[in-house]
Each structure stands twice: as C-alpha cells, then as structure tokens.
CSV table of C-alpha atoms and ligand atoms in Angstrom, one decimal:
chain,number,residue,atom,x,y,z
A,1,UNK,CA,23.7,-9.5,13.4
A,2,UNK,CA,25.0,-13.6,12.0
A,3,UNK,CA,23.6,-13.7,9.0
A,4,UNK,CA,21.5,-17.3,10.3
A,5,UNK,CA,20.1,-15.4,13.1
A,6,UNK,CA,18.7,-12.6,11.5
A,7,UNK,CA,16.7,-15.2,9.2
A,8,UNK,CA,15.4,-17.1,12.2
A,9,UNK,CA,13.9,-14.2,14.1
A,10,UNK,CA,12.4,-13.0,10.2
A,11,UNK,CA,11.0,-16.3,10.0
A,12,UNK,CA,9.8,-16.5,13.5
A,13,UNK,CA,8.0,-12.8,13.0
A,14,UNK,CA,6.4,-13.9,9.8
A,15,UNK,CA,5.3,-16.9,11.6
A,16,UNK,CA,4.2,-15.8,14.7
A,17,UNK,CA,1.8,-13.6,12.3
A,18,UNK,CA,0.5,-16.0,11.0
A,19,UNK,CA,-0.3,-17.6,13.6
A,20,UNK,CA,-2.2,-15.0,15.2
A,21,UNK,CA,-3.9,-14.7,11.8
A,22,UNK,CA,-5.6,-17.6,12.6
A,23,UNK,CA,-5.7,-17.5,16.1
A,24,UNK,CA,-8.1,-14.5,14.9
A,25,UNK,CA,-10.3,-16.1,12.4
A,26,UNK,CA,-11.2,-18.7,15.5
A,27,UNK,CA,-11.6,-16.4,17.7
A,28,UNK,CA,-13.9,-13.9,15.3
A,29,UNK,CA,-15.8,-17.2,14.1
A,30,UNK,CA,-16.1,-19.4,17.2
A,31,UNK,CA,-16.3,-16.7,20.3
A,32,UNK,CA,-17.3,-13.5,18.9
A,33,UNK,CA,-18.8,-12.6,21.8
A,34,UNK,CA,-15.2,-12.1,23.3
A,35,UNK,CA,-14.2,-10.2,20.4
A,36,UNK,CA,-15.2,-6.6,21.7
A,37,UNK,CA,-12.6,-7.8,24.4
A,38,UNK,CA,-9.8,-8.2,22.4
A,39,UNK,CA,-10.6,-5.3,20.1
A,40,UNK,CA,-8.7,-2.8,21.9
A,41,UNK,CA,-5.4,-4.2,21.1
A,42,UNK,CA,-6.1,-3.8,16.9
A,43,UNK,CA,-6.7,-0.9,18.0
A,44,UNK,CA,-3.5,0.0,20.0
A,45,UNK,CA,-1.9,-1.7,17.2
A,46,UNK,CA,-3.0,0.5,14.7
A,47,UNK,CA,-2.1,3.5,16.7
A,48,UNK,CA,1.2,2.1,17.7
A,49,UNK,CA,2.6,2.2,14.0
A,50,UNK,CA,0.4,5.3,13.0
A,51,UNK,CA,2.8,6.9,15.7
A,52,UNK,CA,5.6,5.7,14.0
A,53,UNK,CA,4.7,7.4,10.1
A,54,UNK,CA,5.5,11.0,10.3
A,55,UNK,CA,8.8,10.8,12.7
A,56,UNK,CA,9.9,7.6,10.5
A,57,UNK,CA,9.2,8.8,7.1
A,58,UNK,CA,10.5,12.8,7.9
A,59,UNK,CA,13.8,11.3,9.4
A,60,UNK,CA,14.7,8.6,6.7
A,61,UNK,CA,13.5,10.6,4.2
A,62,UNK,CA,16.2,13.4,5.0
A,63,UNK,CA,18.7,11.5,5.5
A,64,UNK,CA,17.9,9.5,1.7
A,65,UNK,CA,18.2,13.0,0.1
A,66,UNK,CA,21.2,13.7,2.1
A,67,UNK,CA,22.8,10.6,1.8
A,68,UNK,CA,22.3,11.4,-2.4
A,69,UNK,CA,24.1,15.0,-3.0
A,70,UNK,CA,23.6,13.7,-6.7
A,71,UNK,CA,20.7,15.9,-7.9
A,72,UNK,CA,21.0,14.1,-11.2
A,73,UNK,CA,20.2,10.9,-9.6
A,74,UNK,CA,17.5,12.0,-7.5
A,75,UNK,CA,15.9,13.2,-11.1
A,76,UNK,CA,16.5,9.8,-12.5
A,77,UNK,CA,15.3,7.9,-9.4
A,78,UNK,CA,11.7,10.1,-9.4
A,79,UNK,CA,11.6,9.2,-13.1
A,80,UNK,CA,11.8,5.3,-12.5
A,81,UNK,CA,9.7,5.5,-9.9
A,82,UNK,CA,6.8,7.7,-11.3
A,83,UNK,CA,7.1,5.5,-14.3
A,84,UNK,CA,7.0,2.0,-12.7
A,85,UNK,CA,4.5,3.3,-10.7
A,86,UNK,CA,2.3,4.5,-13.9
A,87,UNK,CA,2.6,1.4,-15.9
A,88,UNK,CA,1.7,-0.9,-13.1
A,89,UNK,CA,-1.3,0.6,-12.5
A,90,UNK,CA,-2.7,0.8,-15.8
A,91,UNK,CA,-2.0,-3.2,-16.0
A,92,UNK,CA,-3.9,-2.9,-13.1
A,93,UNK,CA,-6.6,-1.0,-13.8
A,94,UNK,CA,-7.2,-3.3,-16.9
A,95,UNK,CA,-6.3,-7.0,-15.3
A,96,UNK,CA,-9.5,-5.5,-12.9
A,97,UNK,CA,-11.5,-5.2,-16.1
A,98,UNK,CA,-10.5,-8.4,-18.2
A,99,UNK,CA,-11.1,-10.2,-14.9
A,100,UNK,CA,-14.8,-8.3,-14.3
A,101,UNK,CA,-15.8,-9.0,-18.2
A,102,UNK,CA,-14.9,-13.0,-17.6
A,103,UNK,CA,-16.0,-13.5,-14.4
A,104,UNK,CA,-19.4,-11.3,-14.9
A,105,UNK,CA,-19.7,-11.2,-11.1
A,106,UNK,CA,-22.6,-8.6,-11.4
A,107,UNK,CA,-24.6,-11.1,-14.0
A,108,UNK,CA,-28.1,-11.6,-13.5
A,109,UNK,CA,-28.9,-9.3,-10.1
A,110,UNK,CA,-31.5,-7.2,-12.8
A,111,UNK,CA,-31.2,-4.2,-10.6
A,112,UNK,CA,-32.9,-0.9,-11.2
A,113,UNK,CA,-30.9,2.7,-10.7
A,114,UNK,CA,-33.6,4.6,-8.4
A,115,UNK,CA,-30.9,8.1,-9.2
A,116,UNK,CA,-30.0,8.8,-6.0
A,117,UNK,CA,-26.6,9.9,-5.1
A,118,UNK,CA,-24.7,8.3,-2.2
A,119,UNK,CA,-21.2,9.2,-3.3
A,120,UNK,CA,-19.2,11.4,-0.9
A,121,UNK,CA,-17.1,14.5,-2.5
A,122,UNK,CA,-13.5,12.8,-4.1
A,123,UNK,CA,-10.4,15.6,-3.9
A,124,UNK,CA,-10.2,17.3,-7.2
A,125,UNK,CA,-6.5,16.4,-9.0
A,126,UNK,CA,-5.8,20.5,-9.2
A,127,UNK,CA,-6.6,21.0,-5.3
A,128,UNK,CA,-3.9,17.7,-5.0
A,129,UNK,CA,-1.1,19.4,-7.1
A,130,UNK,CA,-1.5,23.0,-5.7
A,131,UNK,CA,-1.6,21.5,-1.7
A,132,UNK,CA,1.9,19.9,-2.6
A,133,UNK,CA,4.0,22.3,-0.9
A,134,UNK,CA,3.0,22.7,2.8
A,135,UNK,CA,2.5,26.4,3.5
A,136,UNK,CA,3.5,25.2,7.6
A,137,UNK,CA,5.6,21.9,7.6
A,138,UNK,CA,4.8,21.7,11.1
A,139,UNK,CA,0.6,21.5,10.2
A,140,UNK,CA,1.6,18.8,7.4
A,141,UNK,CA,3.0,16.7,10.1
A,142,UNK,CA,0.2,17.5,12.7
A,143,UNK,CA,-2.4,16.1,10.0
A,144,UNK,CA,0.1,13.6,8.7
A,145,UNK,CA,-0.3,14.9,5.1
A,146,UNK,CA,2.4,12.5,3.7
A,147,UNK,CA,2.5,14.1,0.2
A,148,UNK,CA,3.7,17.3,1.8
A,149,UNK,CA,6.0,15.9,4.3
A,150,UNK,CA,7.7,14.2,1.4
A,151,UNK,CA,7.6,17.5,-0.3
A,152,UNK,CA,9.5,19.2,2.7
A,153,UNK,CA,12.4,16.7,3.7
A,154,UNK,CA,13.3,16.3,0.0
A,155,UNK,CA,13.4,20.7,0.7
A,156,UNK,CA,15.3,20.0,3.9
A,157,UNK,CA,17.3,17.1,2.8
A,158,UNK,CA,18.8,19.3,-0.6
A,159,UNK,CA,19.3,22.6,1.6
A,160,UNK,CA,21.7,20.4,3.9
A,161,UNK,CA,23.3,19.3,1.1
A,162,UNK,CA,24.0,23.0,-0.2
A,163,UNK,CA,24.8,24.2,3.2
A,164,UNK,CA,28.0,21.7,3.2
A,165,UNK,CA,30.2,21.8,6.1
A,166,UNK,CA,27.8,24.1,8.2
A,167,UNK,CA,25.5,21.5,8.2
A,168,UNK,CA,27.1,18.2,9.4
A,169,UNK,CA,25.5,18.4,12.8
A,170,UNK,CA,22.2,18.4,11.5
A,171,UNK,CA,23.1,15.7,8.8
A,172,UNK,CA,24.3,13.9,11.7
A,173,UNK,CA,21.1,14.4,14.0
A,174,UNK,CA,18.9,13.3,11.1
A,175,UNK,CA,20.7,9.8,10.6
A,176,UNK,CA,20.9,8.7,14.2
A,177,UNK,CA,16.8,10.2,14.2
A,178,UNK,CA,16.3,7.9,11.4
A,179,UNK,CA,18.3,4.7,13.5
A,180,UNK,CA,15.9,5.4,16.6
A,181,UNK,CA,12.9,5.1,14.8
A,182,UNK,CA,13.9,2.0,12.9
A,183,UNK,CA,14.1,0.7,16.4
A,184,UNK,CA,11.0,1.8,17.0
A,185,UNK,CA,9.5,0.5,14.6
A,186,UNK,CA,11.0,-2.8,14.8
A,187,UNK,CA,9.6,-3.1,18.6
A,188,UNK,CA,6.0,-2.0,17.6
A,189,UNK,CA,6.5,-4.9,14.3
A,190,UNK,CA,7.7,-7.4,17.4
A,191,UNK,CA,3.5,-6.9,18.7
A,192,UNK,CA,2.2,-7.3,15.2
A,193,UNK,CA,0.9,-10.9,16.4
A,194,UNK,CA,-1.3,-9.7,18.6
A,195,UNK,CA,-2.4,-7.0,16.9
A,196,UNK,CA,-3.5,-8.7,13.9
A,197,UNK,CA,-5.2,-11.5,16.0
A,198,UNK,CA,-7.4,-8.9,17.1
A,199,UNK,CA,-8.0,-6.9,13.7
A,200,UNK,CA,-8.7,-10.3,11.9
A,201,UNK,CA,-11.1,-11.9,14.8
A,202,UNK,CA,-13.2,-8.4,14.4
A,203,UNK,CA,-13.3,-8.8,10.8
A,204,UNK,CA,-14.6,-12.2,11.1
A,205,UNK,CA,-17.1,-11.6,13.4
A,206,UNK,CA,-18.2,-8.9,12.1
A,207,UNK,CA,-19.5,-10.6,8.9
A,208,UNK,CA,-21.1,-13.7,9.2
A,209,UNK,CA,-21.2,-16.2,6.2
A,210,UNK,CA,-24.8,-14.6,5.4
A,211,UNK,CA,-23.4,-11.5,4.4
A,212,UNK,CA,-20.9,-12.7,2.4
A,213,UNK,CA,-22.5,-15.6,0.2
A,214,UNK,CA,-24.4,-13.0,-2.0
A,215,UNK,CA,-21.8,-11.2,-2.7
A,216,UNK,CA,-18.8,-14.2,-3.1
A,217,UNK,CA,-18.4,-13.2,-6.5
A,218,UNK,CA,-17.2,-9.9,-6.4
A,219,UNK,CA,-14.9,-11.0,-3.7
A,220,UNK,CA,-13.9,-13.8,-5.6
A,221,UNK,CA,-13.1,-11.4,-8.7
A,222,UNK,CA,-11.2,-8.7,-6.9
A,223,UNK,CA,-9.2,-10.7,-4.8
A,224,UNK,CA,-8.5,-13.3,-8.8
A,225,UNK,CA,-7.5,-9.9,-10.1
A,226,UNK,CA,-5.3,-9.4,-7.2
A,227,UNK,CA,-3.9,-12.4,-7.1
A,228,UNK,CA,-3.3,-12.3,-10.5
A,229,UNK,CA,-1.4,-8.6,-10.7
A,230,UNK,CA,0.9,-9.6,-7.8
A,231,UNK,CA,2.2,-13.0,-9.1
A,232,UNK,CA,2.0,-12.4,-13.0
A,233,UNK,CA,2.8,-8.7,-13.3
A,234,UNK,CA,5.2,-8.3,-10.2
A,235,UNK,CA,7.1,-11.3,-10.5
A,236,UNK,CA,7.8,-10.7,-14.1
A,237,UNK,CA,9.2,-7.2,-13.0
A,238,UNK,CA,11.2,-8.5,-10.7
A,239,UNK,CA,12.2,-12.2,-12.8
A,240,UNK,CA,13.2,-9.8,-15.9
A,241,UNK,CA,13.6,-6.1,-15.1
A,242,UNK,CA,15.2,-6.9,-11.7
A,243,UNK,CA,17.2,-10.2,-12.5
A,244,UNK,CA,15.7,-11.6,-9.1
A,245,UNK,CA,14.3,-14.3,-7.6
A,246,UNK,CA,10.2,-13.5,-7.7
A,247,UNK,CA,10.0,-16.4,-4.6
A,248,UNK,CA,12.4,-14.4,-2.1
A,249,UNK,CA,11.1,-11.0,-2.6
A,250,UNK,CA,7.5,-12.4,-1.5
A,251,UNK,CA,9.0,-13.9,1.4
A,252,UNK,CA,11.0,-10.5,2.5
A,253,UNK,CA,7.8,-8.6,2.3
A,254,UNK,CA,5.6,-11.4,4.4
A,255,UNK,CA,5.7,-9.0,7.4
A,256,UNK,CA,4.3,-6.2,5.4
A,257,UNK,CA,1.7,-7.8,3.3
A,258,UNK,CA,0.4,-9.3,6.7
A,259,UNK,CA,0.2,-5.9,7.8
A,260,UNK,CA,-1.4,-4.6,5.4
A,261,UNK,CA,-4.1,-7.2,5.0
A,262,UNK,CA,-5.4,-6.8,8.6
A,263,UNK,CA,-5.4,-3.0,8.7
A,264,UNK,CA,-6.3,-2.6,5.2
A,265,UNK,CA,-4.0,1.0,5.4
A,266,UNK,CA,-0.9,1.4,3.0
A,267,UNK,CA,0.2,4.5,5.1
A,268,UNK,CA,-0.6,2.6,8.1
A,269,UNK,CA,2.1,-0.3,6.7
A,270,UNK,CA,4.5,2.5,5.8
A,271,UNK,CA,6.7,1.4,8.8
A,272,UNK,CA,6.6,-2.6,7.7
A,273,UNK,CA,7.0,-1.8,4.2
A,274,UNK,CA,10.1,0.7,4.7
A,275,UNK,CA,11.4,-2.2,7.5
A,276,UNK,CA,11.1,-5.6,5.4
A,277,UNK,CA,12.3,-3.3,1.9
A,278,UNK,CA,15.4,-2.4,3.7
A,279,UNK,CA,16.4,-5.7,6.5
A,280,UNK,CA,14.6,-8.2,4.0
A,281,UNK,CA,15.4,-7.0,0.8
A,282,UNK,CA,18.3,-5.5,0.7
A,283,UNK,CA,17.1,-1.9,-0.7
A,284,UNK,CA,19.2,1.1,0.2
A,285,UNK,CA,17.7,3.1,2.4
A,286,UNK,CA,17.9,6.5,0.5
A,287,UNK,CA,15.8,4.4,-2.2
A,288,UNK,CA,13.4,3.3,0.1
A,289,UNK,CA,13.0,6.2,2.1
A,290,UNK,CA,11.9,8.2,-1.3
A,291,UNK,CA,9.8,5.5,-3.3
A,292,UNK,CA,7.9,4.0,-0.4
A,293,UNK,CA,6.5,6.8,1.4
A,294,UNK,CA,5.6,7.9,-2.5
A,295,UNK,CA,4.1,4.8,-3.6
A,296,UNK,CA,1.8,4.6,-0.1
A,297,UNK,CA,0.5,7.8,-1.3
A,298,UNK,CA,-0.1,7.9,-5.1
A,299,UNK,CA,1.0,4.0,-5.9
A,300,UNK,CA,-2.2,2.2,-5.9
A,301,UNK,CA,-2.4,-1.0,-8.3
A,302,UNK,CA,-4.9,-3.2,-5.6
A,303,UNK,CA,-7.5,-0.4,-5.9
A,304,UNK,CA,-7.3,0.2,-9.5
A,305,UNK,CA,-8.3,-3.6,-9.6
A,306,UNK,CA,-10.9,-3.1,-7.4
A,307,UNK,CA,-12.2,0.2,-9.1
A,308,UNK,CA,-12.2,-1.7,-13.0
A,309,UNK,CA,-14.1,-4.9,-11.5
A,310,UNK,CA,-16.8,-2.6,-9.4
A,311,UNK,CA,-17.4,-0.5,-12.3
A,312,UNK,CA,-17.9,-4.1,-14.4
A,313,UNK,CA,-19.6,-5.2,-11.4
A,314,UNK,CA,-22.2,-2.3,-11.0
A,315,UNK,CA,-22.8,-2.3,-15.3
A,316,UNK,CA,-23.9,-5.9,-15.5
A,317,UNK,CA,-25.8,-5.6,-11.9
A,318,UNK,CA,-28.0,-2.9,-13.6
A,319,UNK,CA,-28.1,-4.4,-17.1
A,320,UNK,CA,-26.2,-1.0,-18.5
A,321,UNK,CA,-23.7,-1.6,-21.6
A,322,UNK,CA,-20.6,0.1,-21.4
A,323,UNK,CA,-19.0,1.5,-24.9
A,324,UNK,CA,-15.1,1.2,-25.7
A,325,UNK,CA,-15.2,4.9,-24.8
A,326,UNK,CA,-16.1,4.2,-21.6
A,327,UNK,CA,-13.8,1.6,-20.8
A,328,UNK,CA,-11.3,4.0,-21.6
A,329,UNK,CA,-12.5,6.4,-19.9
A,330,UNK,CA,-12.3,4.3,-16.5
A,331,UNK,CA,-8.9,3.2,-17.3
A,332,UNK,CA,-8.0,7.2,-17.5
A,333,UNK,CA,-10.3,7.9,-14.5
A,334,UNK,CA,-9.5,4.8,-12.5
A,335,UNK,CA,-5.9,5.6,-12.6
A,336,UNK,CA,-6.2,9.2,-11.3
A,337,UNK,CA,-8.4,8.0,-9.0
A,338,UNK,CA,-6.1,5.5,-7.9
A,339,UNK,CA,-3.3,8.3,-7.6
A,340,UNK,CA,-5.2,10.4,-5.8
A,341,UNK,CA,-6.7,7.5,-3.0
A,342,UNK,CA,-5.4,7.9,0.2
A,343,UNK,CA,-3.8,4.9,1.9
A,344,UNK,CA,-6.3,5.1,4.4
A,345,UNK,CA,-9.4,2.2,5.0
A,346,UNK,CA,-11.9,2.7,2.7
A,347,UNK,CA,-10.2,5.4,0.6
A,348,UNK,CA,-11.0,3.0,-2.5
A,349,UNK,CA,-15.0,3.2,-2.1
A,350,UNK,CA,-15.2,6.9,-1.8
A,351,UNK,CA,-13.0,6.9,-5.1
A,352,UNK,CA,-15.2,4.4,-6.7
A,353,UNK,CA,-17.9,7.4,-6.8
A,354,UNK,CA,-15.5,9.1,-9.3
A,355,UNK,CA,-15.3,6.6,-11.9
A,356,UNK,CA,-18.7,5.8,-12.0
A,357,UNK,CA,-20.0,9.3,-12.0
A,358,UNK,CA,-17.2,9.9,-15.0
A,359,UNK,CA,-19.0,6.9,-16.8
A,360,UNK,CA,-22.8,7.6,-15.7
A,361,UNK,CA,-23.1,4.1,-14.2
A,362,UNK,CA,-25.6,4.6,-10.8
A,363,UNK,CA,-23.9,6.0,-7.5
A,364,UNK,CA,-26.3,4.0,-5.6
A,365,UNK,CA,-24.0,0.8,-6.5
A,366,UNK,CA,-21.8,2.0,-4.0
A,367,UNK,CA,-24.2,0.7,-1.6
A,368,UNK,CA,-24.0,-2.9,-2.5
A,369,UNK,CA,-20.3,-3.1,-2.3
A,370,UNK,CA,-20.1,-0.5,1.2
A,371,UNK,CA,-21.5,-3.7,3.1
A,372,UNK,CA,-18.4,-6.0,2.2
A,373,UNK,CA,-15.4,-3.0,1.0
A,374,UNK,CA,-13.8,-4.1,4.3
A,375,UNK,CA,-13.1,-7.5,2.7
A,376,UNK,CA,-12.0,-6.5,-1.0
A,377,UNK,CA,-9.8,-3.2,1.4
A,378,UNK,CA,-8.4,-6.2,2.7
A,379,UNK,CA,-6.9,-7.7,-1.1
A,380,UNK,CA,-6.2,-4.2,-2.3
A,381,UNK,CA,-4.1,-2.9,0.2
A,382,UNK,CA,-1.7,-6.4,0.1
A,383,UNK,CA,-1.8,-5.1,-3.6
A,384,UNK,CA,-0.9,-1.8,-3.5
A,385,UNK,CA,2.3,-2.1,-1.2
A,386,UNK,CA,3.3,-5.0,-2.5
A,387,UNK,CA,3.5,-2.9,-5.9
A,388,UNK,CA,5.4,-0.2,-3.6
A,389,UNK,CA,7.7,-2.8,-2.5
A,390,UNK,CA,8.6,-4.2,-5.8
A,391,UNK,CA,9.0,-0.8,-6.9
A,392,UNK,CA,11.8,-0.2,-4.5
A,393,UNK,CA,13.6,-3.6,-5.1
A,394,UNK,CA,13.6,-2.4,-9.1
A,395,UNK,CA,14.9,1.5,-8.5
A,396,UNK,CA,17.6,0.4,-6.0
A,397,UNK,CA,18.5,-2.6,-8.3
A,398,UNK,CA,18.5,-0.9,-11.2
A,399,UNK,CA,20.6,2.0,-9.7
A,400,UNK,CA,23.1,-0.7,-8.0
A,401,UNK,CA,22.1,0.1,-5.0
A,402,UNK,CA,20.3,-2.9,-3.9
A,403,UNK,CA,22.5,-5.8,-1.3
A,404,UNK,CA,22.2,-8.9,-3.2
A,405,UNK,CA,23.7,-10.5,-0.2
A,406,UNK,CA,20.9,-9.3,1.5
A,407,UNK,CA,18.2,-10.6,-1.0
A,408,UNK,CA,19.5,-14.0,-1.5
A,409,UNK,CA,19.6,-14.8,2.1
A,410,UNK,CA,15.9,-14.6,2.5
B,1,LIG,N1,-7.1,1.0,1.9
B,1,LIG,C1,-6.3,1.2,0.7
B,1,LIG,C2,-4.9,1.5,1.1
B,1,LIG,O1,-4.6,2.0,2.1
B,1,LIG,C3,-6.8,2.3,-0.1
B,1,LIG,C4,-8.1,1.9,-0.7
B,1,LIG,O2,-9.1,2.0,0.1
B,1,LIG,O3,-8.2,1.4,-1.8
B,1,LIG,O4,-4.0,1.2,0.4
C-alpha cells in the first residue's frame, strides 16, 4: 500500500476509536437506560477477536520459528525477552509501591480485619511450569491455553525446520494461514468503533459517580503509577535501549491500547497488539509472533502496579505496618503473581489474594477494591501490553530486525 495511505486509514482507525470512546461515555452517562441495548455488540466484539487468538497466534507463531532456522537466535531472542520482561516488572511492582507510600490512598479509613477469607484459590507456580507442554495440542487450543499453544508451534515450527525439503508444503500452508488471519484480524479491528462504544457506555453506566468518589484515590494512584511506568520507564527503553522516537511508538500502538482499555483483556488484545507491532511499528513478524503472545501471558507490569498500590492500599486502610521484609516480599510475590495472572478481566484481583496472604495483610480487603477492579483492569491492561509492545520494538530492534522505514512513518 502508498506509504500516505496507509497512515491515513491508521489515523482514521485510531480516530474513529476514539470517537466511539466517547460516543460511549455519553451514551453510558446520559441514556443508560439504552445501554442494555447496545451491550450485545461489546459483546460480539469481544468474541469476534477472541475468535481470532488461537488460529492467529498458532499460525504466526510457526511461521516466526520457521522463518528463524537459527536455534542460536531463537535462544538469544527468549533471553531478551524473558529479561526485559523481568526488569520491567520489578520497576513495576515498586513504581506501584513508591506511588502507594506517597499518595497514602488507604489513609484514615480505620478499618477493622473481621478474618474472614474471600480470596479465590491462585494457580500454584509448580502446577504452571509442569502444565507447559500440552499432553493434546488440540485440548490446548480448545481451552485456548496460550502458554501451551506457544509451547507447541515453537515444537512444530523447529521440527519443520529439521524436516527441510520434506516439509516446504507445510511451511508454505502455515505462512499463507498466518496472511489469512492477519486479514482477519484487520476486518474484526475495522468494528473496533463500535465495539468499544458499547464496552465503555456499559462501564459507565454501570458505576455512577457514587461508587466511585470514595474510592477516587485508589484509582487515582493506580492509574499515577500507570501513567508513570508507561511514559518514564517505557519511553526511556525505547529513547535509549532502542534509539527511537518514544512519541511514534505510542502512536503505532493507539489501536491496541484502545483495545485493551475497553476490554480490560491482554489475550483478548493479542490480535491488535500482534497487528499495530507489526503494520505500525515496524517489528518482524517472527519477533512479534514469539514475544507478544509471551508477554500477554507472563508480561504483566499494569498489574504489578496495581498489586504494590492495593497491598499499600489495604495496610494503611487497616492501620497494619508493613516491615522492609514485607515489602520485599511483595515485590518477590507480586512479580510471580504478575507472571502467573492470566490476561483475562479480573485476573489481577484473584492474584491480589496471593500477595496479601504472603504478607498476612486481611483477605477481606479484596472486597473494597472488587466493587471498582473493573476501573483500575481498565489502567492495568493499557499497561501490560503496552509493556509487551515495547518489548517487541526492543528485541526486533536490537536483533536488526525492526523496519525503521516503517517506524518513522508513523
Ligand atoms: N486484565 C488484565 C489483563 O488481561 C489482567 C489483570 O487482571 O491484571 O492484562
């Protein structure tokens, strides 16, 4: 496509976005009653680009791994990437805790634990590593484990790659596979207007003001520690790691964080991340196809935030001192936990339980945040795939294999 009119229809999708962004938050504020009416297309929305995940990811994965016969590089490129991912996340997990300890948004509620448990059972971290490899690829795609469907192209993808010559028809299949469902996915992006006009006006009318005014300061201190991790942390990655322009990369990945911020799912985004990554921004898509799917699973920065400012949050509610100790210990804890959240809505909360059980700080405070987590899902989730995204633009850069060309046009 001419290179100007691929930037007007980017612009005009971003736009058009927006626009129903706020053609939601009127709607949700001014006519809820019509909401339940326009509900249904979130809804198809949302099921449009979960139908796009497992197809999308399987086939570009493959064709990454085949498309790298370099086993040596694919080594090098999971080392970045876990790494990036790591150190993020601990910046993370402690930008949520400086911000919590300043902002003291928990300060003078003088509640008292009562001991009961509301927390739901988190995954254990063994039962994680020992479920990696699917024992029926076909059942890992059925439940849309992505962990294990990542674990079986990369198989697949390295077993064409030994089979050589043999396999070129299947090499081939997987790469035009991969081309259909970036089509597919670039039709379903096309109804993201509407979409999000409908996920934001139920949002909106779903919480008054009332509901929100008590608790404005721990929305106001996730979403300053969000804020703050995305433009200070990532766009020092990207000014000095990467040798980019911060400003462009948040406008390639517009489409995405949009996304993201009215379904409040990173796996759910998968298809918007992978899309603006590769059409925006210029990363190759054998990058891509490995660190994004990845970082939707295990890279979580916007809910480590969120987990260090709750656990803040819930200690000064109840008047309970925390020690150093256990500030490291929900740095430790809050980064597993982080890890091992799904990119699902709501994954963050039932994590929450982890860190404050690891700490002894009351299970019960779940409660107060349960009423508003939709709101603070919504900051976490721009967080985490803008993390993934940035991710991607460093690997592929620092591998050469991102399109500068690409990049400065947007
Ligand atoms: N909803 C978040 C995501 O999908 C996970 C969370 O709840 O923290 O990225």
């Amino acid at each position: 496509m001419h290179q100007q009119a691929k930037e007007n229809s980017l612009m005009k999708l971003w736009t058009k976005i927006l626009i129903g962004m706020v053609v939601g938050v009127v709607l949700g504020a001014f006519a809820p009653a019509f909401v339940p009416y326009v509900a249904p297309v979130g809804t198809l929305f949302i099921n449009a680009i979960k139908m796009l995940i497992v197809p999308l990811v399987f086939a570009s994965l493959v064709t990454g791994m085949t498309s790298m016969d370099d086993v040596k590089k694919l080594g090098r490129i999971s080392a970045k990437t876990i790494g990036i991912y790591l150190t993020t996340t601990l910046i993370a997990i402690s930008i949520g805790l400086i911000v919590g300890e300043l902002l003291q948004p928990g300060a003078g509620m003088n509640l008292v634990a009562a001991g009961e448990q509301v927390a739901k059972e988190a995954p254990s971290l063994s039962k994680t590593l020992t479920g990696l490899i699917p024992k029926n690829p076909i059942d890992a795609m059925v439940k849309g484990n992505i962990l294990q469907i990542i674990i079986f192209a990369i198989f697949l993808g390295l077993s064409i790659n030994f089979a050589g010559e043999k396999a070129a028809p299947v090499k081939t299949f997987f790469s035009s596979f991969a081309e259909v469902m970036y089509s597919m996915t670039a039709i379903v992006m096309a109804c993201a207007p509407y979409g999000v006009a409908a996920l934001i006006a139920k949002v909106v009318a779903q919480y008054g003001l009332d509901a929100l005014l008590p608790l404005a300061k721990i929305i106001g201190a996730v979403y300053v520690g969000a804020i703050l991790h995305v433009f200070v942390t990532y766009s020092s990655y990207v000014a000095v790691v990467a040798r980019l322009n911060p400003v462009k990369f948040f406008r390639g990945i517009l489409d995405a964080i949009m996304v993201a911020f009215s379904t409040t799912s990173s796996a759910g985004t998968l298809p918007a991340t992978i899309r603006c990554a590769e059409k925006n921004l210029g990363v190759s898509s054998s990058v891509s196809s490995f660190v994004l799917p990845l970082g939707a699973t295990i890279n979580m920065d916007g809910t480590a935030i969120y987990q260090g400012v709750c656990a803040l949050f819930i200690a000064q509610a109840y008047n309970i001192d925390l020690t150093m100790g256990n500030i490291v210990t929900i740095m430790l804890t809050g980064t597993l936990a982080s890890i091992g959240t799904a990119g699902v809505p709501g994954a963050g909360l039932i994590m929450l339980s982890l860190i404050l059980s690891s700490v002894g700080l009351p299970m019960e405070g779940i409660a107060l945040i349960a009423g508003i987590d939709r709101i603070l899902d919504m900051a976490r989730t721009t967080v985490n795939i803008s993390g993934d995204a940035m991710t991607a633009v460093l690997v592929s850069r620092t591998e050469n294999e991102l399109d500068e060309e690409v990049y400065n046009a947007m």
